[in-house]
Tab-separated table of C-alpha atoms in Angstrom:
chain	number	residue	atom	x	y	z
A	1	UNK	CA	0.020	-0.081	0.029
A	2	UNK	CA	1.537	3.299	-1.039
A	3	UNK	CA	1.644	6.268	1.091
A	4	UNK	CA	-1.000	8.119	-0.932
A	5	UNK	CA	-3.240	5.187	-0.998
A	6	UNK	CA	-2.689	4.728	2.960
A	7	UNK	CA	-3.516	8.353	3.460
A	8	UNK	CA	-6.706	8.180	1.365
A	9	UNK	CA	-7.849	5.247	3.010
A	10	UNK	CA	-7.406	6.770	6.723
A	11	UNK	CA	-9.168	9.805	5.558
A	12	UNK	CA	-12.171	7.790	4.290
A	13	UNK	CA	-12.067	5.651	7.544
A	14	UNK	CA	-12.394	9.054	9.600
A	15	UNK	CA	-15.017	10.383	7.277
A	16	UNK	CA	-17.189	7.213	8.077
A	17	UNK	CA	-16.806	7.645	11.564
A	18	UNK	CA	-14.260	5.174	12.407
A	19	UNK	CA	-12.644	5.353	15.888
A	20	UNK	CA	-10.181	2.771	15.093
A	21	UNK	CA	-8.348	1.081	11.878
A	22	UNK	CA	-7.020	-2.233	12.133
A	23	UNK	CA	-4.284	-3.849	9.619
A	24	UNK	CA	-3.444	-7.497	9.904
A	25	UNK	CA	-1.836	-9.911	7.668
A	26	UNK	CA	-4.277	-12.293	5.862
A	27	UNK	CA	-7.250	-9.963	6.525
A	28	UNK	CA	-8.686	-6.997	4.854
A	29	UNK	CA	-8.426	-3.854	6.868
A	30	UNK	CA	-11.269	-3.427	9.474
A	31	UNK	CA	-12.663	-0.115	11.018
A	32	UNK	CA	-14.297	0.248	14.248
A	33	UNK	CA	-17.572	2.078	13.925
A	34	UNK	CA	-19.972	2.583	16.544
A	35	UNK	CA	-18.137	-0.004	18.676
A	36	UNK	CA	-18.330	-2.708	16.101
A	37	UNK	CA	-15.424	-3.781	14.113
A	38	UNK	CA	-16.174	-3.935	10.473
A	39	UNK	CA	-14.193	-5.690	7.581
A	40	UNK	CA	-13.589	-3.328	4.514
A	41	UNK	CA	-14.485	-4.974	1.244
A	42	UNK	CA	-10.818	-5.100	-0.151
A	43	UNK	CA	-8.282	-7.696	-0.595
A	44	UNK	CA	-6.493	-9.335	2.314
A	45	UNK	CA	-3.320	-7.576	3.318
A	46	UNK	CA	0.062	-9.427	2.467
A	47	UNK	CA	3.144	-9.168	4.837
A	48	UNK	CA	4.685	-6.632	2.475
A	49	UNK	CA	1.448	-4.372	2.699
A	50	UNK	CA	1.766	-4.157	6.630
A	51	UNK	CA	5.560	-3.656	6.294
A	52	UNK	CA	4.764	-0.701	4.009
A	53	UNK	CA	2.179	0.671	6.356
A	54	UNK	CA	4.515	0.641	9.298
A	55	UNK	CA	7.235	2.132	7.234
A	56	UNK	CA	4.835	5.030	6.444
A	57	UNK	CA	4.298	5.507	9.998
A	58	UNK	CA	7.677	5.399	11.164
A	59	UNK	CA	9.252	7.366	8.198
A	60	UNK	CA	9.745	10.682	9.923
A	61	UNK	CA	10.151	9.924	13.500
A	62	UNK	CA	12.372	8.396	16.147
A	63	UNK	CA	11.874	4.786	15.091
A	64	UNK	CA	13.329	5.473	11.486
A	65	UNK	CA	15.360	2.590	10.401
A	66	UNK	CA	14.162	0.189	12.921
A	67	UNK	CA	11.501	-1.345	10.737
A	68	UNK	CA	13.015	-4.847	10.957
A	69	UNK	CA	13.160	-4.657	14.769
A	70	UNK	CA	9.406	-3.769	15.269
A	71	UNK	CA	7.795	-5.718	18.283
A	72	UNK	CA	5.726	-3.295	20.026
A	73	UNK	CA	5.873	0.186	19.384
A	74	UNK	CA	3.171	3.015	20.453
A	75	UNK	CA	3.733	6.287	18.302
A	76	UNK	CA	1.454	8.702	16.430
A	77	UNK	CA	0.779	9.596	12.854
A	78	UNK	CA	-0.481	12.953	11.548
A	79	UNK	CA	-2.496	13.615	8.256
A	80	UNK	CA	-2.865	17.141	7.356
A	81	UNK	CA	-6.664	18.160	7.006
A	82	UNK	CA	-7.845	14.816	8.657
A	83	UNK	CA	-6.405	14.428	12.052
A	84	UNK	CA	-3.814	12.665	14.330
A	85	UNK	CA	-3.653	9.062	15.215
A	86	UNK	CA	-2.149	7.031	18.061
A	87	UNK	CA	-0.589	4.035	16.460
A	88	UNK	CA	0.212	0.725	18.006
A	89	UNK	CA	2.772	-1.437	15.826
A	90	UNK	CA	3.160	-4.935	16.773
A	91	UNK	CA	4.184	-8.449	15.429
A	92	UNK	CA	1.839	-11.335	15.670
A	93	UNK	CA	3.031	-14.796	14.211
A	94	UNK	CA	6.191	-13.133	12.930
A	95	UNK	CA	4.148	-10.438	10.862
A	96	UNK	CA	3.776	-6.741	11.452
A	97	UNK	CA	0.234	-5.388	12.287
A	98	UNK	CA	-1.083	-2.066	13.147
A	99	UNK	CA	-4.105	-0.421	14.959
A	100	UNK	CA	-4.509	3.324	14.492
A	101	UNK	CA	-6.861	5.323	16.912
A	102	UNK	CA	-8.283	8.652	15.333
A	103	UNK	CA	-7.545	11.688	17.359
A	104	UNK	CA	-9.438	14.765	16.081
A	105	UNK	CA	-7.328	18.027	15.818
A	106	UNK	CA	-9.953	19.918	17.851
A	107	UNK	CA	-9.579	19.525	21.609
A	108	UNK	CA	-13.107	18.538	22.920
A	109	UNK	CA	-14.995	20.284	25.906
A	110	UNK	CA	-17.198	18.996	28.535
A	111	UNK	CA	-20.273	19.592	26.893
A	112	UNK	CA	-19.315	18.117	23.571
A	113	UNK	CA	-18.198	14.937	25.317
A	114	UNK	CA	-21.585	14.939	27.280
A	115	UNK	CA	-19.746	15.058	30.851
A	116	UNK	CA	-21.649	16.419	33.684
A	117	UNK	CA	-20.851	20.089	34.734
A	118	UNK	CA	-19.186	19.066	38.079
A	119	UNK	CA	-15.980	18.369	36.078
A	120	UNK	CA	-15.467	21.997	35.936
A	121	UNK	CA	-15.305	21.955	39.710
A	122	UNK	CA	-12.743	19.283	39.519
A	123	UNK	CA	-10.684	21.270	37.026
A	124	UNK	CA	-10.420	24.355	39.461
A	125	UNK	CA	-8.686	22.293	41.968
A	126	UNK	CA	-5.291	23.830	42.983
A	127	UNK	CA	-3.866	20.499	44.291
A	128	UNK	CA	-4.425	16.973	44.755
A	129	UNK	CA	-5.140	13.982	42.357
A	130	UNK	CA	-7.962	13.659	39.891
A	131	UNK	CA	-8.308	10.314	37.959
A	132	UNK	CA	-10.112	9.318	34.893
A	133	UNK	CA	-10.794	5.732	34.720
A	134	UNK	CA	-12.258	3.169	32.299
A	135	UNK	CA	-11.191	0.284	29.922
A	136	UNK	CA	-9.148	0.785	26.771
A	137	UNK	CA	-11.274	2.838	24.455
A	138	UNK	CA	-13.635	4.487	26.805
A	139	UNK	CA	-12.702	8.050	26.033
A	140	UNK	CA	-10.410	8.490	28.972
A	141	UNK	CA	-7.929	10.656	26.887
A	142	UNK	CA	-10.435	12.906	25.469
A	143	UNK	CA	-11.757	13.465	29.037
A	144	UNK	CA	-8.165	14.370	30.234
A	145	UNK	CA	-7.915	16.679	27.345
A	146	UNK	CA	-10.976	18.507	28.068
A	147	UNK	CA	-9.928	19.060	31.650
A	148	UNK	CA	-6.567	20.503	30.293
A	149	UNK	CA	-8.566	22.498	27.831
A	150	UNK	CA	-10.825	24.022	30.515
A	151	UNK	CA	-7.689	24.981	32.719
A	152	UNK	CA	-6.051	26.538	29.560
A	153	UNK	CA	-9.094	28.697	28.632
A	154	UNK	CA	-9.557	30.092	32.189
A	155	UNK	CA	-6.312	30.273	34.163
A	156	UNK	CA	-2.766	31.611	33.888
A	157	UNK	CA	-0.987	28.236	34.837
A	158	UNK	CA	1.843	25.988	33.580
A	159	UNK	CA	0.381	22.691	32.467
A	160	UNK	CA	3.075	19.780	31.796
A	161	UNK	CA	1.736	16.797	30.159
A	162	UNK	CA	3.709	13.459	30.004
A	163	UNK	CA	2.043	11.125	27.314
A	164	UNK	CA	2.876	8.002	25.436
A	165	UNK	CA	2.497	9.030	22.889
A	166	UNK	CA	0.983	12.738	22.681
A	167	UNK	CA	-2.511	12.554	21.424
A	168	UNK	CA	-4.326	15.986	21.405
A	169	UNK	CA	-2.389	18.817	20.700
A	170	UNK	CA	-2.818	22.004	22.935
A	171	UNK	CA	-2.016	25.669	21.809
A	172	UNK	CA	-1.295	27.981	24.582
A	173	UNK	CA	-4.308	30.149	25.657
A	174	UNK	CA	-4.312	31.696	29.236
A	175	UNK	CA	-2.152	28.879	30.288
A	176	UNK	CA	1.398	27.691	29.070
A	177	UNK	CA	1.191	23.919	28.031
A	178	UNK	CA	4.315	21.750	27.731
A	179	UNK	CA	3.615	18.582	26.143
A	180	UNK	CA	6.409	15.814	26.583
A	181	UNK	CA	6.259	12.364	24.835
A	182	UNK	CA	8.016	8.904	26.233
A	183	UNK	CA	10.753	8.374	23.691
A	184	UNK	CA	11.710	11.534	21.991
A	185	UNK	CA	11.356	13.820	25.041
A	186	UNK	CA	12.047	11.696	28.153
A	187	UNK	CA	12.766	7.921	28.706
A	188	UNK	CA	9.921	6.782	30.926
A	189	UNK	CA	7.009	8.175	33.098
A	190	UNK	CA	9.132	7.874	36.231
A	191	UNK	CA	12.048	10.117	35.203
A	192	UNK	CA	9.713	12.455	33.524
A	193	UNK	CA	7.749	12.914	36.610
A	194	UNK	CA	10.731	13.422	38.648
A	195	UNK	CA	11.987	16.057	36.347
A	196	UNK	CA	8.374	17.506	36.335
A	197	UNK	CA	8.770	18.647	39.962
A	198	UNK	CA	11.809	20.868	39.125
A	199	UNK	CA	9.899	22.464	36.003
A	200	UNK	CA	7.638	24.612	37.918
A	201	UNK	CA	4.206	23.172	36.845
A	202	UNK	CA	0.893	23.975	38.342
A	203	UNK	CA	-0.764	20.933	36.699
A	204	UNK	CA	0.684	17.741	35.746
A	205	UNK	CA	-0.883	15.207	33.442
A	206	UNK	CA	0.531	11.632	33.525
A	207	UNK	CA	-0.847	9.475	30.636
A	208	UNK	CA	-1.106	6.697	32.816
A	209	UNK	CA	-0.388	5.489	36.445
A	210	UNK	CA	1.183	2.095	35.449
A	211	UNK	CA	3.316	1.214	38.372
A	212	UNK	CA	4.472	1.692	41.887
A	213	UNK	CA	7.079	4.226	41.057
A	214	UNK	CA	4.695	6.439	39.075
A	215	UNK	CA	1.817	6.348	41.412
A	216	UNK	CA	4.346	7.127	44.391
A	217	UNK	CA	5.850	10.353	42.545
A	218	UNK	CA	2.315	11.248	41.378
A	219	UNK	CA	1.217	11.135	45.073
A	220	UNK	CA	4.138	13.172	46.177
A	221	UNK	CA	3.477	15.763	43.443
A	222	UNK	CA	-0.226	15.935	44.858
A	223	UNK	CA	1.067	16.392	48.277
A	224	UNK	CA	3.600	19.101	47.626
A	225	UNK	CA	0.913	21.523	45.879
A	226	UNK	CA	0.391	20.391	42.303
A	227	UNK	CA	-2.898	19.047	40.598
A	228	UNK	CA	-2.053	15.759	39.106
A	229	UNK	CA	-4.113	14.190	36.384
A	230	UNK	CA	-3.926	10.834	35.359
A	231	UNK	CA	-5.912	7.545	34.114
A	232	UNK	CA	-6.331	4.033	35.403
A	233	UNK	CA	-7.496	1.033	33.792
A	234	UNK	CA	-10.585	0.357	36.375
A	235	UNK	CA	-14.269	0.611	35.966
A	236	UNK	CA	-15.400	2.603	39.275
A	237	UNK	CA	-14.224	4.554	42.064
A	238	UNK	CA	-14.251	1.680	44.460
A	239	UNK	CA	-11.946	-0.551	42.154
A	240	UNK	CA	-9.684	2.441	41.366
A	241	UNK	CA	-8.999	3.073	45.178
A	242	UNK	CA	-8.327	-0.737	45.414
A	243	UNK	CA	-6.159	-0.817	42.410
A	244	UNK	CA	-3.798	1.925	43.502
A	245	UNK	CA	-3.365	0.553	46.991
A	246	UNK	CA	-2.808	-2.923	45.783
A	247	UNK	CA	0.292	-2.058	43.800
A	248	UNK	CA	2.072	-1.305	47.040
A	249	UNK	CA	3.824	-3.904	49.401
A	250	UNK	CA	1.393	-4.995	52.133
A	251	UNK	CA	3.417	-3.164	54.929
A	252	UNK	CA	2.914	0.139	52.804
A	253	UNK	CA	-0.664	-0.128	52.191
A	254	UNK	CA	-2.189	1.415	55.307
A	255	UNK	CA	0.009	4.485	54.688
A	256	UNK	CA	-0.900	4.744	51.003
A	257	UNK	CA	-4.419	4.528	51.932
A	258	UNK	CA	-4.425	7.491	54.110
A	259	UNK	CA	-2.154	9.552	51.647
A	260	UNK	CA	-4.765	8.657	48.903
A	261	UNK	CA	-7.674	9.755	51.082
A	262	UNK	CA	-6.085	13.046	51.690
A	263	UNK	CA	-4.988	13.796	48.149
A	264	UNK	CA	-7.712	12.324	45.868
A	265	UNK	CA	-10.106	15.121	44.741
A	266	UNK	CA	-12.235	13.075	42.506
A	267	UNK	CA	-12.649	10.210	40.185
A	268	UNK	CA	-14.355	9.898	36.855
A	269	UNK	CA	-15.057	6.547	35.559
A	270	UNK	CA	-16.618	6.242	32.092
A	271	UNK	CA	-17.816	3.712	29.477
A	272	UNK	CA	-18.836	4.308	25.976
A	273	UNK	CA	-22.284	2.896	25.092
A	274	UNK	CA	-24.033	2.786	21.644
A	275	UNK	CA	-26.354	5.780	20.995
A	276	UNK	CA	-30.209	4.924	20.606
A	277	UNK	CA	-29.921	6.243	17.181
A	278	UNK	CA	-27.502	3.449	15.915
A	279	UNK	CA	-25.045	6.392	15.028
A	280	UNK	CA	-22.228	7.089	17.296
A	281	UNK	CA	-21.700	6.358	21.142
A	282	UNK	CA	-22.427	8.238	24.130
A	283	UNK	CA	-20.471	8.508	27.690
A	284	UNK	CA	-21.884	7.136	30.630
A	285	UNK	CA	-19.830	8.134	33.801
A	286	UNK	CA	-19.783	7.742	37.612
A	287	UNK	CA	-18.490	10.879	39.245
A	288	UNK	CA	-17.110	10.896	42.517
A	289	UNK	CA	-15.966	14.378	44.238
A	290	UNK	CA	-13.959	14.020	47.610
A	291	UNK	CA	-15.628	15.371	50.726
A	292	UNK	CA	-14.902	14.512	54.414
A	293	UNK	CA	-17.397	11.537	54.441
A	294	UNK	CA	-15.403	10.121	51.303
A	295	UNK	CA	-12.080	10.617	52.982
A	296	UNK	CA	-13.183	8.635	55.806
A	297	UNK	CA	-14.665	5.886	53.424
A	298	UNK	CA	-11.146	5.523	51.806
A	299	UNK	CA	-9.435	5.460	54.988
A	300	UNK	CA	-11.393	2.680	56.281
A	301	UNK	CA	-11.082	-0.458	54.019
A	302	UNK	CA	-14.438	-1.970	55.639
A	303	UNK	CA	-16.341	1.134	54.367
A	304	UNK	CA	-14.884	1.971	50.969
A	305	UNK	CA	-17.802	0.218	49.143
A	306	UNK	CA	-20.113	2.727	50.682
A	307	UNK	CA	-19.031	5.286	48.330
A	308	UNK	CA	-21.435	4.210	45.591
A	309	UNK	CA	-24.613	4.768	47.920
A	310	UNK	CA	-23.125	8.219	48.892
A	311	UNK	CA	-22.736	9.327	45.617
A	312	UNK	CA	-26.351	8.677	44.652
A	313	UNK	CA	-27.678	10.253	47.897
A	314	UNK	CA	-25.628	13.499	47.705
A	315	UNK	CA	-26.194	14.073	43.822
A	316	UNK	CA	-28.302	17.069	44.265
A	317	UNK	CA	-25.810	18.722	46.778
A	318	UNK	CA	-22.419	17.669	45.083
A	319	UNK	CA	-23.297	16.977	41.400
A	320	UNK	CA	-21.952	13.504	42.081
A	321	UNK	CA	-23.550	10.528	40.277
A	322	UNK	CA	-23.205	6.764	40.402
A	323	UNK	CA	-22.914	4.976	37.082
A	324	UNK	CA	-26.519	3.739	37.140
A	325	UNK	CA	-27.778	6.936	37.938
A	326	UNK	CA	-26.228	8.453	34.740
A	327	UNK	CA	-27.820	5.348	32.955
A	328	UNK	CA	-31.374	6.435	34.156
A	329	UNK	CA	-30.717	9.819	32.951
A	330	UNK	CA	-29.536	8.811	29.393
A	331	UNK	CA	-32.293	6.487	29.121
A	332	UNK	CA	-34.884	9.245	30.223
A	333	UNK	CA	-33.338	11.417	27.485
A	334	UNK	CA	-33.667	8.752	24.776
A	335	UNK	CA	-29.802	8.644	24.338
A	336	UNK	CA	-29.504	4.936	24.909
A	337	UNK	CA	-32.107	1.948	24.855
A	338	UNK	CA	-33.357	0.165	27.742
A	339	UNK	CA	-31.526	-3.041	26.570
A	340	UNK	CA	-28.404	-1.219	26.470
A	341	UNK	CA	-28.954	0.192	29.932
A	342	UNK	CA	-29.996	-2.989	31.522
A	343	UNK	CA	-26.915	-4.631	29.863
A	344	UNK	CA	-24.553	-2.016	31.302
A	345	UNK	CA	-25.989	-1.459	34.763
A	346	UNK	CA	-23.725	-2.171	37.740
A	347	UNK	CA	-26.664	-4.338	39.177
A	348	UNK	CA	-29.335	-5.179	36.875
A	349	UNK	CA	-31.877	-6.186	39.494
A	350	UNK	CA	-31.180	-2.936	41.389
A	351	UNK	CA	-31.553	-0.966	38.095
A	352	UNK	CA	-34.769	-2.614	37.087
A	353	UNK	CA	-36.097	-1.847	40.423
A	354	UNK	CA	-35.152	1.885	39.738
A	355	UNK	CA	-36.736	1.885	36.628
A	356	UNK	CA	-40.089	0.778	37.927
A	357	UNK	CA	-40.283	3.911	40.183
A	358	UNK	CA	-39.668	6.300	37.165
């Protein structure tokens, strides 16, 4: 596949609403549209086709010349007038494959993403930790970009991002945004985070809290007066708390639990669900904002599970919401179908009971 043909294919994929493009030897390319992976009616790709695709992606960046050594590479690819793509190149059964995720040039905002207004409050925090959680492909990067965009539009701050790779490109507005990429700019998250504390940031975005070192430094940054934004691959705030604490040795977990309780300002846990119209997807989100009660729930491992009920009972006061509460709202607004809501509900029987009182 020549580069011009490759670029035309990507442009057509974006025009047809594809969130991801898959290239695999022995199969035709496939597009993920509205959450479904759909094959394109073209001939199956040969090994030389995917090698050429990898070559187009790697042509002008730090991996140039390393095509034969490709095993797992995360990078990006920009296409003028179309957008940017987050790219994973990999080997499977000895052949090179690629998965490319479309990233729009325009940075999203909360309203466009369908996120609740309480995220503005979380974006206004001066210090602490704000986490966006969800499975791969649930829109975490878009939500983080919207938070950075809000800060950039309203405050004079230094926002430092550490990403692998850089996804949304932020132009300086009221804030100064410094974006660093793992590989060309810094060797890894741990070293970048340690260096970040000497670069006078007000806000630090860490693409992902992957390991003990990253979580430890992120907590320390939050404790020393920075607002730290990051992601975790968990489905709700209860599991997020458990995941962060569990990466530390048993003897350190009580201390980490207390530190997390004191510094966690909020979590946004989201999933993407098919829109009732059959076109596009919609975000369903659980939102937790820290209060004195939440701090106590986190500190006491026996009570952490109570956070879900607390979010529902205090929705009108705090703007928080459980995942199932948002499902009810989306169903009432006819943005999702009842079948989708029931399938996605945290507790199906409780959700059906809640619907019966609507």
